[in-house]
Amino acid sequence: GRSCRRLPHPRLLYSWEEKMSKRIKEAREEIGMSRAEMAREFGMPIRTLENWDREISNPPLWVEKLIIEKLERLNQNRHRRI
């Protein structure tokens, strides 16, 4: 027979999504980047970052992964220059 994948309970999904924007904020703050600097670097509206930081909205998982990867690369490049 066919097996069905069960979706996570909506509350579990919400708490998982909630953590995404926190990871972006933590990564941004870890390298000492302001919202304005990040908005310029990524070419995105500062309001989007404000909404993520305040957990008003959350980025899709694929966006979060790409942003975290780029912030990590930026952090590595900053350390190499010092």
mmCIF file of C-alpha atoms in Angstrom:
data_model
loop_
_atom_site.group_PDB
_atom_site.id
_atom_site.type_symbol
_atom_site.label_atom_id
_atom_site.label_comp_id
_atom_site.label_asym_id
_atom_site.label_seq_id
_atom_site.Cartn_x
_atom_site.Cartn_y
_atom_site.Cartn_z
ATOM 1 C CA GLY A 1 0.000 0.000 0.000
ATOM 2 C CA ARG A 2 0.893 3.638 -0.233
ATOM 3 C CA SER A 3 2.257 5.331 2.820
ATOM 4 C CA CYS A 4 1.211 8.885 3.561
ATOM 5 C CA ARG A 5 3.585 11.385 5.090
ATOM 6 C CA ARG A 6 2.018 13.180 7.976
ATOM 7 C CA LEU A 7 2.509 16.903 8.124
ATOM 8 C CA PRO A 8 3.758 18.365 11.391
ATOM 9 C CA HIS A 9 1.187 19.771 13.744
ATOM 10 C CA PRO A 10 0.586 23.479 12.921
ATOM 11 C CA ARG A 11 1.958 24.550 16.314
ATOM 12 C CA LEU A 12 5.174 22.616 15.722
ATOM 13 C CA LEU A 13 5.511 24.112 12.265
ATOM 14 C CA TYR A 14 5.004 27.625 13.629
ATOM 15 C CA SER A 15 7.661 27.214 16.305
ATOM 16 C CA TRP A 16 10.071 25.839 13.670
ATOM 17 C CA GLU A 17 9.395 28.785 11.326
ATOM 18 C CA GLU A 18 9.734 31.209 14.218
ATOM 19 C CA LYS A 19 13.296 30.037 14.805
ATOM 20 C CA MET A 20 14.319 30.782 11.204
ATOM 21 C CA SER A 21 14.226 34.538 11.484
ATOM 22 C CA LYS A 22 16.033 34.320 14.817
ATOM 23 C CA ARG A 23 18.907 32.452 13.155
ATOM 24 C CA ILE A 24 19.252 35.161 10.517
ATOM 25 C CA LYS A 25 19.240 37.891 13.156
ATOM 26 C CA GLU A 26 21.784 36.020 15.285
ATOM 27 C CA ALA A 27 24.082 35.428 12.290
ATOM 28 C CA ARG A 28 23.814 39.096 11.244
ATOM 29 C CA GLU A 29 24.555 40.337 14.745
ATOM 30 C CA GLU A 30 27.412 37.858 15.170
ATOM 31 C CA ILE A 31 29.337 39.521 12.360
ATOM 32 C CA GLY A 32 28.382 43.004 13.552
ATOM 33 C CA MET A 33 26.196 43.852 10.573
ATOM 34 C CA SER A 34 23.324 46.290 10.992
ATOM 35 C CA ARG A 35 19.961 45.813 9.322
ATOM 36 C CA ALA A 36 20.760 48.688 6.965
ATOM 37 C CA GLU A 37 24.093 47.105 5.969
ATOM 38 C CA MET A 38 22.435 43.752 5.382
ATOM 39 C CA ALA A 39 19.640 45.322 3.351
ATOM 40 C CA ARG A 40 22.247 46.965 1.100
ATOM 41 C CA GLU A 41 24.367 43.811 0.837
ATOM 42 C CA PHE A 42 21.402 41.629 -0.135
ATOM 43 C CA GLY A 43 19.463 44.249 -2.104
ATOM 44 C CA MET A 44 16.378 43.791 0.012
ATOM 45 C CA PRO A 45 14.025 46.160 1.815
ATOM 46 C CA ILE A 46 15.065 46.972 5.368
ATOM 47 C CA ARG A 47 11.396 46.545 6.350
ATOM 48 C CA THR A 48 11.676 42.848 5.469
ATOM 49 C CA LEU A 49 14.551 42.437 7.916
ATOM 50 C CA GLU A 50 12.695 44.411 10.559
ATOM 51 C CA ASN A 51 9.677 42.132 10.142
ATOM 52 C CA TRP A 52 11.843 39.018 10.405
ATOM 53 C CA ASP A 53 13.640 40.347 13.492
ATOM 54 C CA ARG A 54 10.328 41.178 15.145
ATOM 55 C CA GLU A 55 8.838 37.831 14.040
ATOM 56 C CA ILE A 56 6.035 39.577 12.157
ATOM 57 C CA SER A 57 6.887 37.448 9.137
ATOM 58 C CA ASN A 58 9.382 34.700 8.332
ATOM 59 C CA PRO A 59 11.461 33.922 5.257
ATOM 60 C CA PRO A 60 11.021 30.659 3.376
ATOM 61 C CA LEU A 61 13.500 27.983 4.450
ATOM 62 C CA TRP A 62 15.477 28.193 1.199
ATOM 63 C CA VAL A 63 15.919 31.967 1.664
ATOM 64 C CA GLU A 64 17.052 31.487 5.239
ATOM 65 C CA LYS A 65 19.638 28.898 4.186
ATOM 66 C CA LEU A 66 21.054 31.117 1.431
ATOM 67 C CA ILE A 67 21.247 34.151 3.715
ATOM 68 C CA ILE A 68 22.944 32.201 6.520
ATOM 69 C CA GLU A 69 25.482 30.776 4.049
ATOM 70 C CA LYS A 70 26.284 34.216 2.655
ATOM 71 C CA LEU A 71 26.590 35.752 6.129
ATOM 72 C CA GLU A 72 28.999 32.966 7.086
ATOM 73 C CA ARG A 73 31.096 33.654 3.962
ATOM 74 C CA LEU A 74 31.106 37.380 4.716
ATOM 75 C CA ASN A 75 32.235 36.615 8.258
ATOM 76 C CA GLN A 76 35.056 34.392 7.007
ATOM 77 C CA ASN A 77 36.186 37.066 4.530
ATOM 78 C CA ARG A 78 36.224 39.720 7.252
ATOM 79 C CA HIS A 79 38.405 37.529 9.466
ATOM 80 C CA ARG A 80 40.853 36.863 6.617
ATOM 81 C CA ARG A 81 41.402 40.592 6.082
ATOM 82 C CA ILE A 82 42.297 41.220 9.714
#
